mmCIF file of C-alpha atoms in Angstrom:
data_model
loop_
_atom_site.group_PDB
_atom_site.id
_atom_site.type_symbol
_atom_site.label_atom_id
_atom_site.label_comp_id
_atom_site.label_asym_id
_atom_site.label_seq_id
_atom_site.Cartn_x
_atom_site.Cartn_y
_atom_site.Cartn_z
ATOM 1 C CA UNK A 14 0.564 -13.755 25.314
ATOM 2 C CA UNK A 15 0.374 -10.727 27.153
ATOM 3 C CA UNK A 16 4.104 -9.781 26.934
ATOM 4 C CA UNK A 17 4.232 -7.126 24.365
ATOM 5 C CA UNK A 18 3.517 -3.896 26.479
ATOM 6 C CA UNK A 19 7.375 -3.295 26.934
ATOM 7 C CA UNK A 20 8.395 -2.860 23.456
ATOM 8 C CA UNK A 21 8.260 0.579 22.791
ATOM 9 C CA UNK A 22 9.935 2.002 26.470
ATOM 10 C CA UNK A 23 12.522 3.764 24.900
ATOM 11 C CA UNK A 24 10.406 6.233 22.805
ATOM 12 C CA UNK A 25 8.386 7.585 25.624
ATOM 13 C CA UNK A 26 10.509 10.615 26.037
ATOM 14 C CA UNK A 27 10.495 11.247 21.967
ATOM 15 C CA UNK A 28 8.578 14.554 21.264
ATOM 16 C CA UNK A 29 5.578 13.511 19.501
ATOM 17 C CA UNK A 30 6.238 15.680 16.805
ATOM 18 C CA UNK A 31 9.304 13.765 16.058
ATOM 19 C CA UNK A 32 7.275 10.462 15.783
ATOM 20 C CA UNK A 33 4.703 11.974 13.322
ATOM 21 C CA UNK A 34 7.547 13.445 11.363
ATOM 22 C CA UNK A 35 8.834 10.109 11.018
ATOM 23 C CA UNK A 36 5.461 8.351 10.237
ATOM 24 C CA UNK A 37 5.011 10.930 7.712
ATOM 25 C CA UNK A 38 8.325 10.317 5.916
ATOM 26 C CA UNK A 39 7.755 6.513 5.828
ATOM 27 C CA UNK A 40 4.223 7.427 4.584
ATOM 28 C CA UNK A 41 5.771 9.701 1.720
ATOM 29 C CA UNK A 42 8.333 6.594 0.905
ATOM 30 C CA UNK A 43 5.680 4.348 0.671
ATOM 31 C CA UNK A 44 3.714 6.698 -1.911
ATOM 32 C CA UNK A 45 6.714 7.157 -3.983
ATOM 33 C CA UNK A 46 7.196 3.346 -4.156
ATOM 34 C CA UNK A 47 3.510 3.184 -5.271
ATOM 35 C CA UNK A 48 4.145 6.040 -7.586
ATOM 36 C CA UNK A 49 6.445 3.900 -9.863
ATOM 37 C CA UNK A 50 4.584 0.679 -9.637
ATOM 38 C CA UNK A 51 2.326 1.288 -12.581
ATOM 39 C CA UNK A 52 4.696 3.075 -14.823
ATOM 40 C CA UNK A 53 6.981 -0.040 -14.312
ATOM 41 C CA UNK A 54 4.268 -2.260 -15.116
ATOM 42 C CA UNK A 55 3.553 -0.336 -18.247
ATOM 43 C CA UNK A 56 7.326 -0.400 -19.224
ATOM 44 C CA UNK A 57 7.145 -4.524 -18.745
ATOM 45 C CA UNK A 58 3.821 -4.567 -20.750
ATOM 46 C CA UNK A 59 4.536 -2.030 -23.478
ATOM 47 C CA UNK A 60 8.461 -2.038 -23.751
ATOM 48 C CA UNK A 61 8.394 1.515 -24.815
ATOM 49 C CA UNK A 62 12.148 1.883 -24.562
ATOM 50 C CA UNK A 63 12.780 -1.500 -26.490
ATOM 51 C CA UNK A 64 14.987 -3.028 -23.483
ATOM 52 C CA UNK A 65 13.547 -6.325 -24.829
ATOM 53 C CA UNK A 66 15.996 -6.340 -27.759
ATOM 54 C CA UNK A 67 13.354 -6.514 -30.004
ATOM 55 C CA UNK A 68 13.867 -4.079 -33.255
ATOM 56 C CA UNK A 69 10.404 -2.492 -32.673
ATOM 57 C CA UNK A 70 9.344 -3.969 -36.346
ATOM 58 C CA UNK A 71 5.849 -3.109 -35.298
ATOM 59 C CA UNK A 72 5.554 -5.805 -32.462
ATOM 60 C CA UNK A 73 5.777 -4.946 -29.016
ATOM 61 C CA UNK A 74 8.475 -6.651 -27.499
ATOM 62 C CA UNK A 75 6.820 -6.498 -23.919
ATOM 63 C CA UNK A 76 5.448 -9.299 -22.047
ATOM 64 C CA UNK A 77 1.460 -10.193 -21.659
ATOM 65 C CA UNK A 78 -0.264 -8.561 -18.901
ATOM 66 C CA UNK A 79 -0.854 -12.052 -17.143
ATOM 67 C CA UNK A 80 2.512 -12.966 -17.005
ATOM 68 C CA UNK A 81 3.670 -9.314 -16.211
ATOM 69 C CA UNK A 82 0.843 -9.774 -13.360
ATOM 70 C CA UNK A 83 2.125 -13.253 -12.304
ATOM 71 C CA UNK A 84 5.836 -11.895 -11.767
ATOM 72 C CA UNK A 85 4.235 -8.882 -9.854
ATOM 73 C CA UNK A 86 2.321 -10.928 -7.369
ATOM 74 C CA UNK A 87 5.362 -13.329 -6.820
ATOM 75 C CA UNK A 88 7.713 -10.440 -6.249
ATOM 76 C CA UNK A 89 4.926 -8.859 -4.064
ATOM 77 C CA UNK A 90 4.453 -11.596 -1.703
ATOM 78 C CA UNK A 91 8.551 -12.258 -1.592
ATOM 79 C CA UNK A 92 8.945 -8.804 -0.607
ATOM 80 C CA UNK A 93 5.913 -8.906 1.679
ATOM 81 C CA UNK A 94 6.879 -11.772 3.706
ATOM 82 C CA UNK A 95 10.663 -10.568 4.090
ATOM 83 C CA UNK A 96 9.864 -7.204 5.151
ATOM 84 C CA UNK A 97 7.158 -8.351 7.445
ATOM 85 C CA UNK A 98 8.822 -10.703 9.146
ATOM 86 C CA UNK A 99 11.916 -8.011 9.779
ATOM 87 C CA UNK A 100 9.228 -6.080 11.274
ATOM 88 C CA UNK A 101 8.159 -8.800 13.380
ATOM 89 C CA UNK A 102 11.114 -9.385 14.810
ATOM 90 C CA UNK A 103 11.754 -5.982 15.621
ATOM 91 C CA UNK A 104 8.496 -5.707 17.324
ATOM 92 C CA UNK A 105 9.170 -8.870 19.530
ATOM 93 C CA UNK A 106 12.877 -8.789 19.955
ATOM 94 C CA UNK A 107 12.925 -9.418 23.640
ATOM 95 C CA UNK A 108 11.151 -12.775 23.012
ATOM 96 C CA UNK A 109 12.082 -15.753 21.492
ATOM 97 C CA UNK A 110 14.478 -16.079 18.373
ATOM 98 C CA UNK A 111 12.192 -18.357 16.194
ATOM 99 C CA UNK A 112 10.476 -16.697 13.624
ATOM 100 C CA UNK A 113 7.499 -18.964 14.017
ATOM 101 C CA UNK A 114 6.610 -17.661 17.036
ATOM 102 C CA UNK A 115 6.179 -14.392 16.063
ATOM 103 C CA UNK A 116 3.705 -15.492 13.213
ATOM 104 C CA UNK A 117 2.008 -17.435 16.013
ATOM 105 C CA UNK A 118 1.657 -14.803 18.393
ATOM 106 C CA UNK A 119 0.754 -12.049 15.675
ATOM 107 C CA UNK A 120 -1.276 -13.936 13.525
ATOM 108 C CA UNK A 121 -2.997 -16.676 15.641
ATOM 109 C CA UNK A 122 -3.472 -14.736 18.856
ATOM 110 C CA UNK A 123 -5.525 -12.074 17.350
ATOM 111 C CA UNK A 124 -9.465 -12.277 17.080
ATOM 112 C CA UNK A 125 -10.699 -14.356 14.073
ATOM 113 C CA UNK A 126 -12.974 -11.462 12.636
ATOM 114 C CA UNK A 127 -9.199 -9.357 12.458
ATOM 115 C CA UNK A 128 -7.665 -12.446 10.771
ATOM 116 C CA UNK A 129 -10.473 -12.597 8.287
ATOM 117 C CA UNK A 130 -10.331 -8.873 7.709
ATOM 118 C CA UNK A 131 -6.466 -9.080 6.780
ATOM 119 C CA UNK A 132 -7.240 -12.285 4.426
ATOM 120 C CA UNK A 133 -10.052 -10.344 2.530
ATOM 121 C CA UNK A 134 -8.220 -7.050 2.254
ATOM 122 C CA UNK A 135 -5.184 -9.041 0.398
ATOM 123 C CA UNK A 136 -7.861 -10.742 -1.840
ATOM 124 C CA UNK A 137 -9.580 -7.380 -2.699
ATOM 125 C CA UNK A 138 -6.099 -6.172 -3.389
ATOM 126 C CA UNK A 139 -5.292 -8.662 -5.707
ATOM 127 C CA UNK A 140 -8.622 -8.771 -7.451
ATOM 128 C CA UNK A 141 -7.991 -4.852 -7.988
ATOM 129 C CA UNK A 142 -4.892 -5.484 -9.615
ATOM 130 C CA UNK A 143 -6.035 -8.150 -11.827
ATOM 131 C CA UNK A 144 -8.693 -5.582 -12.968
ATOM 132 C CA UNK A 145 -6.856 -2.590 -13.059
ATOM 133 C CA UNK A 146 -3.933 -4.173 -15.220
ATOM 134 C CA UNK A 147 -6.663 -5.838 -17.692
ATOM 135 C CA UNK A 148 -8.265 -2.388 -17.754
ATOM 136 C CA UNK A 149 -4.484 -0.824 -18.457
ATOM 137 C CA UNK A 150 -4.199 -2.865 -21.535
ATOM 138 C CA UNK A 151 -7.357 -1.835 -23.058
ATOM 139 C CA UNK A 152 -7.335 1.946 -22.016
ATOM 140 C CA UNK A 153 -3.906 2.774 -21.153
ATOM 141 C CA UNK A 154 -2.159 2.547 -18.115
ATOM 142 C CA UNK A 155 -2.634 6.247 -17.228
ATOM 143 C CA UNK A 156 -6.348 5.726 -17.021
ATOM 144 C CA UNK A 157 -5.680 2.919 -15.133
ATOM 145 C CA UNK A 158 -3.610 4.271 -12.351
ATOM 146 C CA UNK A 159 -6.144 7.086 -11.897
ATOM 147 C CA UNK A 160 -9.101 5.081 -11.411
ATOM 148 C CA UNK A 161 -7.274 3.599 -8.587
ATOM 149 C CA UNK A 162 -8.348 7.205 -6.857
ATOM 150 C CA UNK A 163 -6.251 6.357 -3.534
ATOM 151 C CA UNK A 164 -6.461 9.655 -2.085
ATOM 152 C CA UNK A 165 -10.281 10.248 -2.393
ATOM 153 C CA UNK A 166 -11.454 6.493 -1.607
ATOM 154 C CA UNK A 167 -9.079 7.066 1.589
ATOM 155 C CA UNK A 168 -10.342 10.061 2.829
ATOM 156 C CA UNK A 169 -13.966 8.954 2.418
ATOM 157 C CA UNK A 170 -13.490 5.869 4.196
ATOM 158 C CA UNK A 171 -11.396 7.889 6.876
ATOM 159 C CA UNK A 172 -14.001 10.361 7.178
ATOM 160 C CA UNK A 173 -17.251 8.253 7.439
ATOM 161 C CA UNK A 174 -16.176 4.841 8.463
ATOM 162 C CA UNK A 175 -13.242 5.491 10.722
ATOM 163 C CA UNK A 176 -14.264 9.016 11.989
ATOM 164 C CA UNK A 177 -11.178 10.830 11.153
ATOM 165 C CA UNK A 178 -10.993 14.534 10.309
ATOM 166 C CA UNK A 179 -13.800 15.330 13.009
ATOM 167 C CA UNK A 180 -11.905 17.959 15.018
ATOM 168 C CA UNK A 181 -9.916 19.159 11.785
ATOM 169 C CA UNK A 182 -8.895 22.620 11.553
ATOM 170 C CA UNK A 183 -10.476 24.782 8.476
ATOM 171 C CA UNK A 184 -7.081 24.406 6.944
ATOM 172 C CA UNK A 185 -6.982 20.986 6.644
ATOM 173 C CA UNK A 186 -10.713 20.693 5.368
ATOM 174 C CA UNK A 187 -9.501 23.266 2.561
ATOM 175 C CA UNK A 188 -6.389 21.066 1.562
ATOM 176 C CA UNK A 189 -8.771 17.987 1.410
ATOM 177 C CA UNK A 190 -10.775 20.145 -0.935
ATOM 178 C CA UNK A 191 -7.918 21.274 -2.840
ATOM 179 C CA UNK A 192 -7.203 17.639 -3.365
ATOM 180 C CA UNK A 193 -10.372 16.600 -4.502
ATOM 181 C CA UNK A 194 -10.538 19.728 -6.958
ATOM 182 C CA UNK A 195 -7.103 18.636 -8.393
ATOM 183 C CA UNK A 196 -8.172 15.077 -8.733
ATOM 184 C CA UNK A 197 -11.007 16.077 -10.548
ATOM 185 C CA UNK A 198 -9.013 18.066 -13.170
ATOM 186 C CA UNK A 199 -6.826 15.208 -13.799
ATOM 187 C CA UNK A 200 -9.699 13.214 -14.594
ATOM 188 C CA UNK A 201 -11.140 15.745 -16.676
ATOM 189 C CA UNK A 202 -8.055 16.040 -18.618
ATOM 190 C CA UNK A 203 -7.214 12.587 -19.146
ATOM 191 C CA UNK A 204 -10.870 12.218 -20.583
ATOM 192 C CA UNK A 205 -10.086 15.188 -23.008
ATOM 193 C CA UNK A 206 -6.373 13.718 -23.876
ATOM 194 C CA UNK A 207 -8.520 10.307 -24.737
ATOM 195 C CA UNK A 208 -11.191 11.984 -26.597
ATOM 196 C CA UNK A 209 -8.269 13.495 -28.865
#
């Protein structure tokens, strides 16, 4: 399985900026999808717009957190399998056209520890979602979404574990600092609004 070295020969002449712009655009789209994910879950559970057809006589017409999470997890699994199969198909388009072989090359040809890492990432994500949704049911979904603190946790990992931002400009560090401050301000405001 040493034959995947020629899959990106047509992108070599593209300038690096175009590639990084495309990467940023794709990342931004991912962030956009994630942004809608908690509010959509909130609507499913709390039914604020009475879409379930309930008269709204005090009883929430939404579904339980467990049921919503089960549906979410099922949809997530289906979407992941479909999108990753397409990506794998693009990745090895010069190879055999049998989907099973892509999975063989890219799941079983990698080292065992890398495979364990990927599996444990999935388990952690699932556990995090369960805890977040159960917490959201108690404290409100805005609080639950904020405790994810993706940008903070992500950049801390990047800096300490992966050694990113080592040679970054002062401007980049200032932007990172602003992000932390904005997040902290959000937490303070949310705490105050809950206290009210």
